[in-house]
mmCIF file of C-alpha atoms in Angstrom:
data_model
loop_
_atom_site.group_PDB
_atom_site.id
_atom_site.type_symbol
_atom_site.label_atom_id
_atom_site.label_comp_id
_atom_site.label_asym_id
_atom_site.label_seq_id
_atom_site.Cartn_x
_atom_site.Cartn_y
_atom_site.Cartn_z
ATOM 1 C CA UNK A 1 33.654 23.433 9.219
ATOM 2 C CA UNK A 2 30.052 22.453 9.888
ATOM 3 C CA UNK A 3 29.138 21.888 13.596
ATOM 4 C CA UNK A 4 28.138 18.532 14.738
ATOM 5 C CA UNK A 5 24.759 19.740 15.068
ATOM 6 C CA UNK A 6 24.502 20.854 11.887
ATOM 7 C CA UNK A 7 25.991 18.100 10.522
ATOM 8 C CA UNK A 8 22.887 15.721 12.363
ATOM 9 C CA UNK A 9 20.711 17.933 11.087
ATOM 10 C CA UNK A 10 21.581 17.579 7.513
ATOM 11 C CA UNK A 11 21.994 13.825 7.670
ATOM 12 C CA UNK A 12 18.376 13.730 9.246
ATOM 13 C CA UNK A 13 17.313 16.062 6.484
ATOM 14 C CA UNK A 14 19.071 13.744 4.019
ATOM 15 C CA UNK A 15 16.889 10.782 4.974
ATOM 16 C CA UNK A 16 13.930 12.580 5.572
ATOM 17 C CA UNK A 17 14.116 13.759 1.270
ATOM 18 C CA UNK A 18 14.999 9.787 0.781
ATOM 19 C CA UNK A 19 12.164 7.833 2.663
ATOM 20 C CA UNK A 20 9.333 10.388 1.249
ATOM 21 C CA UNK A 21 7.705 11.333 -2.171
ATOM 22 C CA UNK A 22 5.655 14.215 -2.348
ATOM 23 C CA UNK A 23 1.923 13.880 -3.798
ATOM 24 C CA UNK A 24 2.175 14.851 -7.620
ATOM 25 C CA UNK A 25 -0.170 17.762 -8.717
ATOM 26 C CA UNK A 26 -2.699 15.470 -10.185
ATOM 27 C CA UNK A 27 -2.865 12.986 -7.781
ATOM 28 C CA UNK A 28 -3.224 15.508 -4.947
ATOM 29 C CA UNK A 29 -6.379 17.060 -6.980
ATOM 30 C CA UNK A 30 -7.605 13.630 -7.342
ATOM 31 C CA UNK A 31 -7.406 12.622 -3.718
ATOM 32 C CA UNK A 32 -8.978 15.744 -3.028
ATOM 33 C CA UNK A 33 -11.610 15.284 -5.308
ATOM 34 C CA UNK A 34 -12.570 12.004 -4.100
ATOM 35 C CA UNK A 35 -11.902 11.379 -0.266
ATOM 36 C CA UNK A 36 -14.913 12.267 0.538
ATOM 37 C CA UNK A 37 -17.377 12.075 -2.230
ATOM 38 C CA UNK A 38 -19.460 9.217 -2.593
ATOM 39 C CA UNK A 39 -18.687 6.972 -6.131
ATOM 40 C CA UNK A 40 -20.523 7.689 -9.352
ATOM 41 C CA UNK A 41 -20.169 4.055 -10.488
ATOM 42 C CA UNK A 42 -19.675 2.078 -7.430
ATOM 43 C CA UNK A 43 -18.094 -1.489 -8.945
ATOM 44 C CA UNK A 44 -18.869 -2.811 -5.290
ATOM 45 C CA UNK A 45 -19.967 -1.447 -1.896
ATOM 46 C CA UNK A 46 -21.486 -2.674 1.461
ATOM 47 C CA UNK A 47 -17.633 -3.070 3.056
ATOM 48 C CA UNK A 48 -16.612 -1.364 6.407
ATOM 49 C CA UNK A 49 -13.298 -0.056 7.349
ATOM 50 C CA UNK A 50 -11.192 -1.728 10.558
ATOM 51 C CA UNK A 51 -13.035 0.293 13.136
ATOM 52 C CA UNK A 52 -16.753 -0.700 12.007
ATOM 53 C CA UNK A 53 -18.056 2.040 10.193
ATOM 54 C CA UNK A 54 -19.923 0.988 7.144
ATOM 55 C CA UNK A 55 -20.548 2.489 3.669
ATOM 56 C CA UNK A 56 -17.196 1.986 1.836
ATOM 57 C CA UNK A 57 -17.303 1.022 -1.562
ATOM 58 C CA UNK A 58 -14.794 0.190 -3.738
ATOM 59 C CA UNK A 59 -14.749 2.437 -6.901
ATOM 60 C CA UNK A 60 -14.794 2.628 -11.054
ATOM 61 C CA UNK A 61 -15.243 6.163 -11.894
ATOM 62 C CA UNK A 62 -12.152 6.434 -14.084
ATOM 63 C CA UNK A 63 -11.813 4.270 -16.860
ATOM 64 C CA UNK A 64 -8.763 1.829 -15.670
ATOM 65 C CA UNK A 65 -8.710 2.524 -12.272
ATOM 66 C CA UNK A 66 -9.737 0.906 -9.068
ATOM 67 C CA UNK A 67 -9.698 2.760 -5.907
ATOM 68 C CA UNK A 68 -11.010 2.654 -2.019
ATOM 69 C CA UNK A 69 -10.370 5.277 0.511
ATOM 70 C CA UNK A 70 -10.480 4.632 4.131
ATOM 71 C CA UNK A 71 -8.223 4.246 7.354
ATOM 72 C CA UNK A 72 -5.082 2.192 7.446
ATOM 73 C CA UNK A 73 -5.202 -1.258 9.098
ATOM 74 C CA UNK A 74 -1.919 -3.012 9.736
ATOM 75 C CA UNK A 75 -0.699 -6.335 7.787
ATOM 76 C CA UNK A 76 1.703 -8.988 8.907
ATOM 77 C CA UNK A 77 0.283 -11.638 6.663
ATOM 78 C CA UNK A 78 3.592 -13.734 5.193
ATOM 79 C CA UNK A 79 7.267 -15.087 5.649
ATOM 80 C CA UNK A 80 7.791 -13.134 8.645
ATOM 81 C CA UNK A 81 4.330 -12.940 10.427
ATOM 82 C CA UNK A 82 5.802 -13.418 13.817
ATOM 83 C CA UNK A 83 9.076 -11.418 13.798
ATOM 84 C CA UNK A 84 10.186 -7.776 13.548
ATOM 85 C CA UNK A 85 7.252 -5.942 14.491
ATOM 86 C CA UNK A 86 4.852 -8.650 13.605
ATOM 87 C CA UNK A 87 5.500 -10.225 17.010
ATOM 88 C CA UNK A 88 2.366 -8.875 18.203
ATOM 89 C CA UNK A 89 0.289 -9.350 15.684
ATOM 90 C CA UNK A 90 -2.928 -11.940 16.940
ATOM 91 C CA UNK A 91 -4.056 -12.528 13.637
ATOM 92 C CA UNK A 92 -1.218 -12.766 11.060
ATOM 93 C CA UNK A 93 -1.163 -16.020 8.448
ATOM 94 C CA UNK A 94 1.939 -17.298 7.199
ATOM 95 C CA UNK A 95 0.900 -16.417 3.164
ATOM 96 C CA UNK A 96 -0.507 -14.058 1.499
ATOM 97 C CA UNK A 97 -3.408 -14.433 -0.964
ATOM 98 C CA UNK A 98 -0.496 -14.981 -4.052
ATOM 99 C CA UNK A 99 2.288 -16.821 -2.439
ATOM 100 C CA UNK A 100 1.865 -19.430 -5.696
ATOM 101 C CA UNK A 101 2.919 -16.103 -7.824
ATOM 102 C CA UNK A 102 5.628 -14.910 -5.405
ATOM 103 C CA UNK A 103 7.446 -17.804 -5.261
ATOM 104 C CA UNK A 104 7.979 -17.727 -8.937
ATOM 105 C CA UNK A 105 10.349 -14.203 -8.174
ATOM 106 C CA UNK A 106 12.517 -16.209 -6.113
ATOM 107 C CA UNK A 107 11.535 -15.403 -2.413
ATOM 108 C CA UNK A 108 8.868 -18.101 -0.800
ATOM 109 C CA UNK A 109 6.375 -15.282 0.240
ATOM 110 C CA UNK A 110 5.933 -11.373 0.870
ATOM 111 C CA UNK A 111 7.432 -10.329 4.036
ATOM 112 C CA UNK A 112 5.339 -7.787 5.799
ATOM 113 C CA UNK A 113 8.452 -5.743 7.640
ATOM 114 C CA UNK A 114 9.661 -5.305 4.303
ATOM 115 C CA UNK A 115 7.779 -5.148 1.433
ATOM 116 C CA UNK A 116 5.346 -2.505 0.835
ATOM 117 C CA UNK A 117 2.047 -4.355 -0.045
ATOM 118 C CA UNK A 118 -2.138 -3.529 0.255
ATOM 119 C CA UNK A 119 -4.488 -5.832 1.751
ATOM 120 C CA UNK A 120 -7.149 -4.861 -1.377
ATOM 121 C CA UNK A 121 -10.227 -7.195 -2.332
ATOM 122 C CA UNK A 122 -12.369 -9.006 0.053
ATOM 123 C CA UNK A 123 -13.092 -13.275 -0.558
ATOM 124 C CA UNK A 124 -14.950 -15.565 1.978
ATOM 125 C CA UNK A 125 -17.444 -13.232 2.679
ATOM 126 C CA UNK A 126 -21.187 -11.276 1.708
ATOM 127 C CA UNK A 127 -20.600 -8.742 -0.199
ATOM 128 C CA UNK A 128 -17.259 -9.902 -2.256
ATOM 129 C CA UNK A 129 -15.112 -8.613 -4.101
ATOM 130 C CA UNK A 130 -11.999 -10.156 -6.701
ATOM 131 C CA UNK A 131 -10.262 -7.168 -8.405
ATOM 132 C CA UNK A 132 -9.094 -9.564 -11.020
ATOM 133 C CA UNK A 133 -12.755 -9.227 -12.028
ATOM 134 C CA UNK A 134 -12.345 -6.141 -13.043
ATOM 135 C CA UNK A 135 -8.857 -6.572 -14.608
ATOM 136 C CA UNK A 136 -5.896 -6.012 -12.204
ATOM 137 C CA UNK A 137 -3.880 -7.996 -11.734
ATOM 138 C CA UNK A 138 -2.100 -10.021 -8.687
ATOM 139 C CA UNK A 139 1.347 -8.260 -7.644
ATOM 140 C CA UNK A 140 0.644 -5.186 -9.897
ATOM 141 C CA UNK A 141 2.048 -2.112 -8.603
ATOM 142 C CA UNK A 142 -0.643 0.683 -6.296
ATOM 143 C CA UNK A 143 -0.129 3.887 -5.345
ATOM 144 C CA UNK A 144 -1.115 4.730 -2.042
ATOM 145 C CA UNK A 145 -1.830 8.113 -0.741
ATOM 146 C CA UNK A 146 -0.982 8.870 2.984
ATOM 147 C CA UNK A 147 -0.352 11.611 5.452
ATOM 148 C CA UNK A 148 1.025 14.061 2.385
ATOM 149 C CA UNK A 149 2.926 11.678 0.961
ATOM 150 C CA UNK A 150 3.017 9.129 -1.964
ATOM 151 C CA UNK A 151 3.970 5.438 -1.831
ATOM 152 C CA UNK A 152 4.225 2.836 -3.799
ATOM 153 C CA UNK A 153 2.775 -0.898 -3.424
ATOM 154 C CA UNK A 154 1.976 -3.966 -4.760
ATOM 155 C CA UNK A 155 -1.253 -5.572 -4.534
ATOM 156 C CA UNK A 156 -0.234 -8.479 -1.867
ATOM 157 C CA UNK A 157 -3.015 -9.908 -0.475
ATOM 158 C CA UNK A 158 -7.351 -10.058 0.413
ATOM 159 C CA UNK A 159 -9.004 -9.310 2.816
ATOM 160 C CA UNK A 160 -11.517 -12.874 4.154
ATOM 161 C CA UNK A 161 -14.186 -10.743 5.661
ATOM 162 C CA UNK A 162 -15.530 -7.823 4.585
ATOM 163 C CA UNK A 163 -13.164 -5.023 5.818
ATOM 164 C CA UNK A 164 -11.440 -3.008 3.890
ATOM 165 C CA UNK A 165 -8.284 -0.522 3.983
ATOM 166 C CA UNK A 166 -5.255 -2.400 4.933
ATOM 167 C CA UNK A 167 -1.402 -2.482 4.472
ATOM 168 C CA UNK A 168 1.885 -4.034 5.440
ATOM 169 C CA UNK A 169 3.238 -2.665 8.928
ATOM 170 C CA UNK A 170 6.191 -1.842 7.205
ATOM 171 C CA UNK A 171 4.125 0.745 4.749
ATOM 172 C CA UNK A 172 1.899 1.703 7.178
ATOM 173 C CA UNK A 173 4.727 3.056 9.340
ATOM 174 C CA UNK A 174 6.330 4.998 6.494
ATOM 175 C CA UNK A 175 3.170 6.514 6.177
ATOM 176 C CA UNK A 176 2.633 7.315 9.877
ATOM 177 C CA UNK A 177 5.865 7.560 11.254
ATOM 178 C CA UNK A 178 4.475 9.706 14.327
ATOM 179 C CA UNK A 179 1.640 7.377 15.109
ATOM 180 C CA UNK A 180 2.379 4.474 17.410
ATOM 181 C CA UNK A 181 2.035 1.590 14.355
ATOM 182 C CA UNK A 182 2.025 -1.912 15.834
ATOM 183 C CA UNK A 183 0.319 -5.552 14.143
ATOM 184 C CA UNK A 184 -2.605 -4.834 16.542
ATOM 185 C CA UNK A 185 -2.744 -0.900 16.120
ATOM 186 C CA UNK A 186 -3.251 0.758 12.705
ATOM 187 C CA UNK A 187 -4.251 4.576 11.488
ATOM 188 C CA UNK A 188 -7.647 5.433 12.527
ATOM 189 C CA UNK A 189 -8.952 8.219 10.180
ATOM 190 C CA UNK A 190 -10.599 8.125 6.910
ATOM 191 C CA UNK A 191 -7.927 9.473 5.025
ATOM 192 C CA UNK A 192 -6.103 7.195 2.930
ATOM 193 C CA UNK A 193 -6.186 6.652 -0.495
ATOM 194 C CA UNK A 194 -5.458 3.368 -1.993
ATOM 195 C CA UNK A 195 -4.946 2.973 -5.889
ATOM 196 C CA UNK A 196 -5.089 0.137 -8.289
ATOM 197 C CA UNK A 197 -4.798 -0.119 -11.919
ATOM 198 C CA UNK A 198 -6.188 -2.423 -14.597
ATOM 199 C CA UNK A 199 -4.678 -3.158 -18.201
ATOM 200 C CA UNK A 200 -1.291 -3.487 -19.097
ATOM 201 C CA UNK A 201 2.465 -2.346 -17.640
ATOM 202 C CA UNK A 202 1.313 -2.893 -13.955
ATOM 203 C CA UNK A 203 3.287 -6.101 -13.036
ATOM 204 C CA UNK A 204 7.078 -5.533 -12.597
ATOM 205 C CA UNK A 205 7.504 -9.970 -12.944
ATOM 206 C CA UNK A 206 10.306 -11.088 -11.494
ATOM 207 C CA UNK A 207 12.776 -9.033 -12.243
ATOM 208 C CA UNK A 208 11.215 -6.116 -12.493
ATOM 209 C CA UNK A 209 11.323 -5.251 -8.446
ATOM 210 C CA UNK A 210 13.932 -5.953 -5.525
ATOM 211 C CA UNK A 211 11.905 -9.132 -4.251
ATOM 212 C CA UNK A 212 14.606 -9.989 -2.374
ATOM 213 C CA UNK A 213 14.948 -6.322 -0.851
ATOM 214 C CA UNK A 214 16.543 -5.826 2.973
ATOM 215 C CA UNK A 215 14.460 -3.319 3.541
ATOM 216 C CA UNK A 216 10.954 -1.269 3.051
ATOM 217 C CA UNK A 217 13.110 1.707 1.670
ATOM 218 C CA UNK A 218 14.782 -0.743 -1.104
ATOM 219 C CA UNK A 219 11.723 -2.588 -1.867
ATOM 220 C CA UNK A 220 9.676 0.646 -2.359
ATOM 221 C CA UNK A 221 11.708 2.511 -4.125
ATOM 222 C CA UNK A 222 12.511 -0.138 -6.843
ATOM 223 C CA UNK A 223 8.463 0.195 -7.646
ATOM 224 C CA UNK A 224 9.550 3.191 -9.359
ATOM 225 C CA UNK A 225 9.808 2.688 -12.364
ATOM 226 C CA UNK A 226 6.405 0.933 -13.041
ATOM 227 C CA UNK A 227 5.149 3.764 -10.392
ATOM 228 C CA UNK A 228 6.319 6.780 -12.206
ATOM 229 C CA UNK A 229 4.629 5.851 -15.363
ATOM 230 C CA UNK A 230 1.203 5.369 -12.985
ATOM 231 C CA UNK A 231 0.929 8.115 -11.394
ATOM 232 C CA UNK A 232 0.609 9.582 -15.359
ATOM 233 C CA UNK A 233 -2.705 7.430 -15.715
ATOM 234 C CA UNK A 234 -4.830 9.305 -12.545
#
């Protein structure tokens, strides 16, 4: 018979293989090819990342994708702005930038503790920048590349100043478990990828995603299927 210990261990092994997807071969190449080379076709620059440092740009180098790298703020914007670990948060709104859409999938808004969504686009300021514009399209499905891992997203919400590189407290602890993730305290280094996609089969509609998920693990994981087929397009 297996020893208690070993018996913890497994079970923290078990959920350790569940919360986490490894980086696929060409994604990994492509984050490495681009996390620190400047863009070839900038569609938009002049933004700066949470911490003030200028310069980032968001990118169109490959035909039918859109994609920034940068730190990782934290986002409470929604439902739940002041609970769960949102308490904190001196800043949250109580919408996102497509509430209008969400509400059409049965749930009145995105909840930040919960679903796994990027802060990506920036509106009410100079420079701006509407990724509709350039063809995604709101609630389509991101990848995000973090700490050696791969998640997936939906596009949630803008940014009304001119930062960039931002996502829901409840992805941006899966991504940096070990870091001390609150609503006022995000991941400082310039090493997140964030990917979005333009065309068609990015949406998963209303029934295409557990909108009215329990949990980040749930919510993320029924991205899947649109996020599987993604991942093929980088």
């Amino acid at each position: 018979m297996l020893s208690l210990f070993n018996t913890i261990l497994i079970w923290i092994l078990l959920i350790t293989t569940i919360h986490t997807r490894s980086v696929p071969p060409n994604v990994r190449s492509f984050y490495n090819k681009v996390k620190n080379k400047p863009c070839t076709h900038p569609i938009k620059t002049g933004f700066r990342d949470g911490h003030g440092n200028s310069g980032i740009t968001y990118c169109g180098d490959h035909k039918g994708l859109v994609y920034l790298t940068g730190d990782m703020d934290v986002g409470c914007d929604g439902f739940d702005n002041t609970e769960g670990k949102c308490t904190n948060d001196p800043s949250g709104q109580s919408n996102t930038a497509f509430q209008d859409t969400v509400r059409q999938h049965g749930i009145s808004d995105l909840k930040a503790n919960i679903h796994s969504y990027i802060v990506f686009g920036n509106t009410g300021a100079t420079p701006s920048f509407n990724p509709q514009s350039v063809g995604m399209k709101p609630l389509s499905v991101m990848l995000v590349v973090c700490n050696n891992q791969l998640f997936y997203g939906v596009w949630g919400d803008t940014n009304h100043g001119v930062e960039t590189g931002e996502a829901s407290i409840s992805l941006a602890t899966a991504c940096f478990p070990r870091d001390s993730i609150t609503a006022d305290q995000g991941h400082t280094d310039h090493d997140v990828l964030y990917i979005g996609f333009t065309g068609k089969g990015t949406i998963p509609g209303k029934r295409g995603a557990k909108w009215r998920a329990k949990s980040f693990k749930e919510f993320e994981a029924s991205l899947a299927r649109i996020g599987d087929k993604l991942v093929k397009r980088v």
